[in-house]
Amino acid sequence: MSESKSRPPQDRPWESGWAPDTTRAPGTRRLWLAGTLALATITACVTAITVLESESGEPETRAAEPTTLSSSAPGGLISFATPSEDATEKPGGNRTEPAPTPSTSASSGSPSPKPGKKAPKPPKASPAPSKHPKPPSTHGISIRAVNFPDRYWRVRDGYVRLDQIGSGSEQREDATFKRVAGLADSSCYSFTTADGRYLRHRSFVLVANMNDGSSLFGKDATFCPRYWSASGTLALESVNYPGRFLRHRNFQLRLDPYENSRLYHSDTSFQMVAGLD
């Protein structure tokens, strides 16, 4: 076969013995072009996304700037605060002459309250009830034991005892006292005898002594009423020894510390009745 003879068609290599060149894969140049186009497309998409994100981030940055918002404005509308009077320029502020003082007649229509004027005080509330009821004004009383209703306080030999009272006038007079406002506390009680002596505790024993005018005597002779659960009965607590109550023990009146017992409540409970004299 001569060299000048034309090459047979490549689609029929079996006819002439010619075979295509298989050292290079077919379509390599197309693959390179396709890969380059894909890279360019991806690069363009990434660039477009970056640009869109940067543009969408700008409004957020601007929205973060401090603005005056109204919490009650519907739909997120922006409400602008009313400028204060001090911030606005007052008319005539650049004048050198002082502004004329308004006359009193011009403001007589609706005068505004003067600065610094005190507000009217609210009405005072009703006074709180006293802790101790004030003693009623009585002339003569006798004091009877609750658990020994036939025995009464009686001054005998200077001491106050719980005695049975006979029909004699002297015994009845010794068992009758005058209740007055407390010497140390006017809301409490003090008791006087017919001859002007006061009932006071001395060494925690109830005795009858003349008032020496001292502060100690006034406290020793003052007792505050405390009402137990039983109706019409009361206990008498010392002013200068809180927690100690007048109690009869072996029919003698004395100050004893409080005990949470039925016997103590009975021994310290008394009734004030009309005087026996």
C-alpha atoms as a printed R data frame, in Angstrom:
    type eleno elety resid chain resno       x      y       z
1   ATOM     1    CA   MET     A     1   0.000  0.000   0.000
2   ATOM     2    CA   SER     A     2   1.463  3.370  -1.110
3   ATOM     3    CA   GLU     A     3   1.903  6.205   1.426
4   ATOM     4    CA   SER     A     4   0.054  8.661  -0.824
5   ATOM     5    CA   LYS     A     5  -3.040  6.602  -0.692
6   ATOM     6    CA   SER     A     6  -5.814  8.361   1.273
7   ATOM     7    CA   ARG     A     7  -6.498  7.226   4.812
8   ATOM     8    CA   PRO     A     8  -9.581  5.081   5.003
9   ATOM     9    CA   PRO     A     9 -12.457  6.206   7.123
10  ATOM    10    CA   GLN     A    10 -11.799  5.729  10.792
11  ATOM    11    CA   ASP     A    11 -15.173  4.206  11.417
12  ATOM    12    CA   ARG     A    12 -14.105  1.123   9.377
13  ATOM    13    CA   PRO     A    13 -10.650  0.236  10.618
14  ATOM    14    CA   TRP     A    14 -11.102 -3.426   9.833
15  ATOM    15    CA   GLU     A    15 -11.181 -2.778   6.145
16  ATOM    16    CA   SER     A    16  -7.779 -1.149   5.871
17  ATOM    17    CA   GLY     A    17  -6.049 -2.341   9.056
18  ATOM    18    CA   TRP     A    18  -5.941  1.164  10.556
19  ATOM    19    CA   ALA     A    19  -6.879  1.619  14.266
20  ATOM    20    CA   PRO     A    20  -7.623  4.827  16.184
21  ATOM    21    CA   ASP     A    21  -5.101  6.269  18.616
22  ATOM    22    CA   THR     A    22  -6.006  4.866  22.091
23  ATOM    23    CA   THR     A    23  -3.175  6.535  24.025
24  ATOM    24    CA   ARG     A    24  -5.476  9.440  24.946
25  ATOM    25    CA   ALA     A    25  -8.995  9.085  26.355
26  ATOM    26    CA   PRO     A    26 -11.612 10.424  24.016
27  ATOM    27    CA   GLY     A    27 -13.274 13.732  25.010
28  ATOM    28    CA   THR     A    28 -10.514 14.875  27.399
29  ATOM    29    CA   ARG     A    29 -10.659 18.460  26.158
30  ATOM    30    CA   ARG     A    30 -14.432 18.523  26.670
31  ATOM    31    CA   LEU     A    31 -14.065 17.248  30.188
32  ATOM    32    CA   TRP     A    32 -11.600 20.030  30.989
33  ATOM    33    CA   LEU     A    33 -13.940 22.609  29.531
34  ATOM    34    CA   ALA     A    34 -16.881 21.206  31.510
35  ATOM    35    CA   GLY     A    35 -14.860 21.213  34.760
36  ATOM    36    CA   THR     A    36 -13.741 24.780  34.213
37  ATOM    37    CA   LEU     A    37 -17.324 25.887  33.566
38  ATOM    38    CA   ALA     A    38 -18.536 24.109  36.745
39  ATOM    39    CA   LEU     A    39 -15.858 25.827  38.864
40  ATOM    40    CA   ALA     A    40 -16.774 29.178  37.387
41  ATOM    41    CA   THR     A    41 -20.465 28.556  38.120
42  ATOM    42    CA   ILE     A    42 -19.740 27.572  41.757
43  ATOM    43    CA   THR     A    43 -17.501 30.607  42.221
44  ATOM    44    CA   ALA     A    44 -20.198 32.900  40.863
45  ATOM    45    CA   CYS     A    45 -22.833 31.376  43.191
46  ATOM    46    CA   VAL     A    46 -20.611 31.740  46.247
47  ATOM    47    CA   THR     A    47 -19.843 35.339  45.349
48  ATOM    48    CA   ALA     A    48 -23.545 36.129  44.846
49  ATOM    49    CA   ILE     A    49 -24.469 34.564  48.224
50  ATOM    50    CA   THR     A    50 -21.732 36.527  49.976
51  ATOM    51    CA   VAL     A    51 -22.911 39.775  48.422
52  ATOM    52    CA   LEU     A    52 -26.551 39.065  49.360
53  ATOM    53    CA   GLU     A    53 -25.607 38.277  52.971
54  ATOM    54    CA   SER     A    54 -23.572 41.450  53.282
55  ATOM    55    CA   GLU     A    55 -26.454 43.486  51.885
56  ATOM    56    CA   SER     A    56 -29.018 41.818  54.201
57  ATOM    57    CA   GLY     A    57 -26.772 42.478  57.240
58  ATOM    58    CA   GLU     A    58 -26.721 46.245  56.728
59  ATOM    59    CA   PRO     A    59 -30.362 46.852  57.853
60  ATOM    60    CA   GLU     A    60 -29.731 44.841  60.996
61  ATOM    61    CA   THR     A    61 -26.753 46.999  61.841
62  ATOM    62    CA   ARG     A    62 -28.775 50.100  61.263
63  ATOM    63    CA   ALA     A    63 -31.652 48.711  63.309
64  ATOM    64    CA   ALA     A    64 -29.292 48.159  66.232
65  ATOM    65    CA   GLU     A    65 -28.669 51.874  66.442
66  ATOM    66    CA   PRO     A    66 -30.450 53.477  69.437
67  ATOM    67    CA   THR     A    67 -33.873 54.768  68.503
68  ATOM    68    CA   THR     A    68 -36.841 55.992  70.498
69  ATOM    69    CA   LEU     A    69 -39.521 53.358  70.376
70  ATOM    70    CA   SER     A    70 -42.921 53.374  71.930
71  ATOM    71    CA   SER     A    71 -43.778 50.178  73.738
72  ATOM    72    CA   SER     A    72 -47.462 50.792  73.155
73  ATOM    73    CA   ALA     A    73 -47.255 51.711  69.417
74  ATOM    74    CA   PRO     A    74 -49.052 49.030  67.397
75  ATOM    75    CA   GLY     A    75 -47.237 47.216  64.619
76  ATOM    76    CA   GLY     A    76 -43.765 48.232  65.802
77  ATOM    77    CA   LEU     A    77 -44.196 51.841  64.701
78  ATOM    78    CA   ILE     A    78 -41.556 54.275  65.863
79  ATOM    79    CA   SER     A    79 -42.833 57.048  68.067
80  ATOM    80    CA   PHE     A    80 -40.701 60.084  68.677
81  ATOM    81    CA   ALA     A    81 -40.499 61.532  72.154
82  ATOM    82    CA   THR     A    82 -41.896 64.983  72.617
83  ATOM    83    CA   PRO     A    83 -38.997 67.434  72.938
84  ATOM    84    CA   SER     A    84 -38.716 68.960  76.387
85  ATOM    85    CA   GLU     A    85 -39.332 72.614  76.893
86  ATOM    86    CA   ASP     A    86 -35.742 73.146  77.979
87  ATOM    87    CA   ALA     A    87 -34.411 71.621  74.761
88  ATOM    88    CA   THR     A    88 -36.429 73.913  72.477
89  ATOM    89    CA   GLU     A    89 -35.263 77.412  71.890
90  ATOM    90    CA   LYS     A    90 -37.470 79.847  73.674
91  ATOM    91    CA   PRO     A    91 -38.740 82.802  71.696
92  ATOM    92    CA   GLY     A    92 -36.858 85.914  72.527
93  ATOM    93    CA   GLY     A    93 -34.027 83.927  74.087
94  ATOM    94    CA   ASN     A    94 -31.414 86.050  72.298
95  ATOM    95    CA   ARG     A    95 -32.839 89.309  73.565
96  ATOM    96    CA   THR     A    96 -30.643 91.273  75.878
97  ATOM    97    CA   GLU     A    97 -33.556 92.852  77.741
98  ATOM    98    CA   PRO     A    98 -35.203 90.775  80.503
99  ATOM    99    CA   ALA     A    99 -38.647 89.406  79.788
100 ATOM   100    CA   PRO     A   100 -41.429 91.325  81.504
101 ATOM   101    CA   THR     A   101 -42.784 89.778  84.670
102 ATOM   102    CA   PRO     A   102 -46.438 88.743  84.256
103 ATOM   103    CA   SER     A   103 -48.836 90.686  86.440
104 ATOM   104    CA   THR     A   104 -50.916 88.941  89.064
105 ATOM   105    CA   SER     A   105 -54.143 89.985  87.375
106 ATOM   106    CA   ALA     A   106 -53.253 88.087  84.223
107 ATOM   107    CA   SER     A   107 -53.025 84.799  86.083
108 ATOM   108    CA   SER     A   108 -56.088 85.320  88.254
109 ATOM   109    CA   GLY     A   109 -58.183 83.040  86.044
110 ATOM   110    CA   SER     A   110 -56.594 79.686  87.071
111 ATOM   111    CA   PRO     A   111 -53.655 80.284  89.366
112 ATOM   112    CA   SER     A   112 -51.143 77.443  89.543
113 ATOM   113    CA   PRO     A   113 -49.928 76.275  92.954
114 ATOM   114    CA   LYS     A   114 -46.798 77.938  94.168
115 ATOM   115    CA   PRO     A   115 -43.684 75.790  94.062
116 ATOM   116    CA   GLY     A   116 -42.719 74.373  97.405
117 ATOM   117    CA   LYS     A   117 -46.218 74.619  98.836
118 ATOM   118    CA   LYS     A   118 -46.881 71.677 101.141
119 ATOM   119    CA   ALA     A   119 -49.609 69.277 100.210
120 ATOM   120    CA   PRO     A   120 -52.562 69.169 102.585
121 ATOM   121    CA   LYS     A   121 -52.051 66.655 105.346
122 ATOM   122    CA   PRO     A   122 -54.326 63.612 105.323
123 ATOM   123    CA   PRO     A   123 -56.875 63.447 108.090
124 ATOM   124    CA   LYS     A   124 -55.577 61.806 111.198
125 ATOM   125    CA   ALA     A   125 -56.675 58.275 111.788
126 ATOM   126    CA   SER     A   126 -58.675 57.431 114.827
127 ATOM   127    CA   PRO     A   127 -56.450 56.771 117.818
128 ATOM   128    CA   ALA     A   128 -55.524 53.185 118.469
129 ATOM   129    CA   PRO     A   129 -57.263 51.572 121.401
130 ATOM   130    CA   SER     A   130 -55.325 51.665 124.614
131 ATOM   131    CA   LYS     A   131 -53.482 48.547 125.592
132 ATOM   132    CA   HIS     A   132 -55.006 48.716 129.064
133 ATOM   133    CA   PRO     A   133 -58.558 49.915 129.665
134 ATOM   134    CA   LYS     A   134 -58.808 52.972 131.867
135 ATOM   135    CA   PRO     A   135 -60.230 52.216 135.287
136 ATOM   136    CA   PRO     A   136 -63.767 53.418 135.833
137 ATOM   137    CA   SER     A   137 -64.255 56.039 138.471
138 ATOM   138    CA   THR     A   138 -65.699 54.246 141.462
139 ATOM   139    CA   HIS     A   139 -65.753 55.237 145.111
140 ATOM   140    CA   GLY     A   140 -65.567 51.936 146.919
141 ATOM   141    CA   ILE     A   141 -64.901 48.388 145.773
142 ATOM   142    CA   SER     A   142 -64.106 45.050 147.309
143 ATOM   143    CA   ILE     A   143 -61.999 42.360 145.618
144 ATOM   144    CA   ARG     A   144 -63.166 38.752 145.833
145 ATOM   145    CA   ALA     A   145 -61.246 35.577 144.968
146 ATOM   146    CA   VAL     A   146 -62.721 33.513 142.142
147 ATOM   147    CA   ASN     A   147 -61.823 30.103 143.581
148 ATOM   148    CA   PHE     A   148 -62.781 31.230 147.121
149 ATOM   149    CA   PRO     A   149 -65.889 33.394 146.538
150 ATOM   150    CA   ASP     A   150 -66.490 33.814 150.302
151 ATOM   151    CA   ARG     A   151 -63.092 35.479 150.844
152 ATOM   152    CA   TYR     A   152 -62.092 39.087 150.077
153 ATOM   153    CA   TRP     A   153 -58.948 41.199 150.182
154 ATOM   154    CA   ARG     A   154 -58.564 42.660 153.669
155 ATOM   155    CA   VAL     A   155 -55.830 44.728 155.306
156 ATOM   156    CA   ARG     A   156 -54.834 43.127 158.592
157 ATOM   157    CA   ASP     A   157 -51.738 44.115 160.598
158 ATOM   158    CA   GLY     A   158 -50.409 46.017 157.561
159 ATOM   159    CA   TYR     A   159 -50.607 42.996 155.219
160 ATOM   160    CA   VAL     A   160 -53.262 42.207 152.614
161 ATOM   161    CA   ARG     A   161 -54.847 38.820 153.183
162 ATOM   162    CA   LEU     A   162 -57.730 36.832 151.780
163 ATOM   163    CA   ASP     A   163 -60.213 36.644 154.656
164 ATOM   164    CA   GLN     A   164 -63.777 35.768 155.290
165 ATOM   165    CA   ILE     A   165 -65.604 38.964 156.191
166 ATOM   166    CA   GLY     A   166 -68.044 39.012 159.081
167 ATOM   167    CA   SER     A   167 -70.778 41.505 159.825
168 ATOM   168    CA   GLY     A   168 -68.556 43.881 161.807
169 ATOM   169    CA   SER     A   169 -68.139 47.369 160.365
170 ATOM   170    CA   GLU     A   170 -64.386 47.390 161.053
171 ATOM   171    CA   GLN     A   171 -63.788 44.228 159.010
172 ATOM   172    CA   ARG     A   172 -65.933 45.536 156.152
173 ATOM   173    CA   GLU     A   173 -64.070 48.816 156.143
174 ATOM   174    CA   ASP     A   174 -60.715 46.982 156.026
175 ATOM   175    CA   ALA     A   175 -62.010 45.011 152.996
176 ATOM   176    CA   THR     A   176 -63.163 48.083 151.064
177 ATOM   177    CA   PHE     A   177 -60.788 50.057 148.831
178 ATOM   178    CA   LYS     A   178 -60.850 52.930 146.425
179 ATOM   179    CA   ARG     A   179 -59.599 52.232 142.916
180 ATOM   180    CA   VAL     A   180 -57.726 55.157 141.340
181 ATOM   181    CA   ALA     A   181 -55.548 55.741 138.291
182 ATOM   182    CA   GLY     A   182 -52.159 54.063 138.607
183 ATOM   183    CA   LEU     A   183 -49.416 56.175 140.151
184 ATOM   184    CA   ALA     A   184 -46.858 54.996 137.581
185 ATOM   185    CA   ASP     A   185 -49.277 54.381 134.677
186 ATOM   186    CA   SER     A   186 -52.629 56.130 134.460
187 ATOM   187    CA   SER     A   187 -54.072 53.321 132.345
188 ATOM   188    CA   CYS     A   188 -53.493 50.869 135.194
189 ATOM   189    CA   TYR     A   189 -54.801 50.694 138.764
190 ATOM   190    CA   SER     A   190 -53.744 51.749 142.233
191 ATOM   191    CA   PHE     A   191 -55.741 50.956 145.371
192 ATOM   192    CA   THR     A   192 -56.105 53.048 148.532
193 ATOM   193    CA   THR     A   193 -57.547 52.227 151.943
194 ATOM   194    CA   ALA     A   194 -60.009 54.285 153.968
195 ATOM   195    CA   ASP     A   195 -57.157 55.950 155.913
196 ATOM   196    CA   GLY     A   196 -55.276 56.956 152.707
197 ATOM   197    CA   ARG     A   197 -52.680 54.212 152.501
198 ATOM   198    CA   TYR     A   198 -51.777 52.538 149.177
199 ATOM   199    CA   LEU     A   199 -51.521 48.830 148.491
200 ATOM   200    CA   ARG     A   200 -47.986 48.087 147.276
201 ATOM   201    CA   HIS     A   201 -45.720 45.098 146.999
202 ATOM   202    CA   ARG     A   202 -42.642 44.978 149.196
203 ATOM   203    CA   SER     A   203 -40.372 41.966 148.876
204 ATOM   204    CA   PHE     A   204 -43.132 40.616 146.587
205 ATOM   205    CA   VAL     A   205 -45.672 40.716 149.459
206 ATOM   206    CA   LEU     A   206 -48.710 43.008 149.224
207 ATOM   207    CA   VAL     A   207 -48.849 45.530 152.100
208 ATOM   208    CA   ALA     A   208 -50.533 48.861 152.906
209 ATOM   209    CA   ASN     A   209 -48.179 51.876 153.217
210 ATOM   210    CA   MET     A   210 -48.394 55.640 153.082
211 ATOM   211    CA   ASN     A   211 -47.180 57.173 149.807
212 ATOM   212    CA   ASP     A   212 -43.678 58.573 150.218
213 ATOM   213    CA   GLY     A   213 -43.776 60.251 146.779
214 ATOM   214    CA   SER     A   214 -40.876 58.245 145.360
215 ATOM   215    CA   SER     A   215 -40.808 56.751 141.888
216 ATOM   216    CA   LEU     A   216 -40.241 53.299 143.359
217 ATOM   217    CA   PHE     A   217 -43.320 53.563 145.534
218 ATOM   218    CA   GLY     A   218 -45.426 54.612 142.534
219 ATOM   219    CA   LYS     A   219 -44.300 51.553 140.569
220 ATOM   220    CA   ASP     A   220 -44.764 49.204 143.506
221 ATOM   221    CA   ALA     A   221 -48.327 50.465 143.951
222 ATOM   222    CA   THR     A   222 -49.372 50.201 140.275
223 ATOM   223    CA   PHE     A   223 -50.959 47.088 138.794
224 ATOM   224    CA   CYS     A   224 -52.293 46.568 135.284
225 ATOM   225    CA   PRO     A   225 -55.426 44.472 134.641
226 ATOM   226    CA   ARG     A   226 -55.119 41.384 132.477
227 ATOM   227    CA   TYR     A   227 -58.299 39.537 131.599
228 ATOM   228    CA   TRP     A   228 -58.377 35.758 131.551
229 ATOM   229    CA   SER     A   229 -60.846 33.700 129.547
230 ATOM   230    CA   ALA     A   230 -63.495 33.675 132.279
231 ATOM   231    CA   SER     A   231 -65.950 36.537 131.904
232 ATOM   232    CA   GLY     A   232 -65.803 39.227 134.566
233 ATOM   233    CA   THR     A   233 -62.506 38.058 136.079
234 ATOM   234    CA   LEU     A   234 -59.124 39.753 135.885
235 ATOM   235    CA   ALA     A   235 -55.530 39.333 136.988
236 ATOM   236    CA   LEU     A   236 -53.296 42.183 138.209
237 ATOM   237    CA   GLU     A   237 -49.761 42.392 136.798
238 ATOM   238    CA   SER     A   238 -47.000 44.434 138.406
239 ATOM   239    CA   VAL     A   239 -45.715 47.423 136.428
240 ATOM   240    CA   ASN     A   240 -42.087 47.186 137.514
241 ATOM   241    CA   TYR     A   241 -42.049 43.375 137.470
242 ATOM   242    CA   PRO     A   242 -43.753 42.327 134.227
243 ATOM   243    CA   GLY     A   243 -44.715 38.684 134.268
244 ATOM   244    CA   ARG     A   244 -45.493 38.685 137.993
245 ATOM   245    CA   PHE     A   245 -49.126 38.708 139.071
246 ATOM   246    CA   LEU     A   246 -50.875 39.172 142.393
247 ATOM   247    CA   ARG     A   247 -51.738 35.714 143.693
248 ATOM   248    CA   HIS     A   248 -53.060 34.406 146.978
249 ATOM   249    CA   ARG     A   249 -50.956 31.685 148.581
250 ATOM   250    CA   ASN     A   250 -51.966 30.414 152.003
251 ATOM   251    CA   PHE     A   251 -54.523 33.269 151.806
252 ATOM   252    CA   GLN     A   252 -51.788 35.907 151.659
253 ATOM   253    CA   LEU     A   253 -51.483 38.243 148.621
254 ATOM   254    CA   ARG     A   254 -48.068 38.299 146.947
255 ATOM   255    CA   LEU     A   255 -46.398 38.662 143.521
256 ATOM   256    CA   ASP     A   256 -45.600 35.357 141.848
257 ATOM   257    CA   PRO     A   257 -44.150 34.731 138.365
258 ATOM   258    CA   TYR     A   258 -46.527 33.468 135.728
259 ATOM   259    CA   GLU     A   259 -47.220 29.744 135.512
260 ATOM   260    CA   ASN     A   260 -49.229 28.065 132.798
261 ATOM   261    CA   SER     A   261 -51.346 25.984 135.117
262 ATOM   262    CA   ARG     A   262 -55.000 25.860 136.112
263 ATOM   263    CA   LEU     A   263 -54.179 26.435 139.785
264 ATOM   264    CA   TYR     A   264 -52.148 29.553 138.999
265 ATOM   265    CA   HIS     A   265 -54.952 30.987 136.882
266 ATOM   266    CA   SER     A   266 -57.440 30.315 139.644
267 ATOM   267    CA   ASP     A   267 -55.241 31.846 142.375
268 ATOM   268    CA   THR     A   268 -54.617 35.007 140.298
269 ATOM   269    CA   SER     A   269 -58.238 35.545 139.190
270 ATOM   270    CA   PHE     A   270 -60.319 38.109 141.062
271 ATOM   271    CA   GLN     A   271 -63.627 39.931 140.766
272 ATOM   272    CA   MET     A   272 -64.227 43.549 141.688
273 ATOM   273    CA   VAL     A   273 -67.578 44.029 143.371
274 ATOM   274    CA   ALA     A   274 -69.318 46.804 145.219
275 ATOM   275    CA   GLY     A   275 -67.689 47.856 148.481
276 ATOM   276    CA   LEU     A   276 -68.675 45.957 151.613
277 ATOM   277    CA   ASP     A   277 -68.660 48.991 153.919
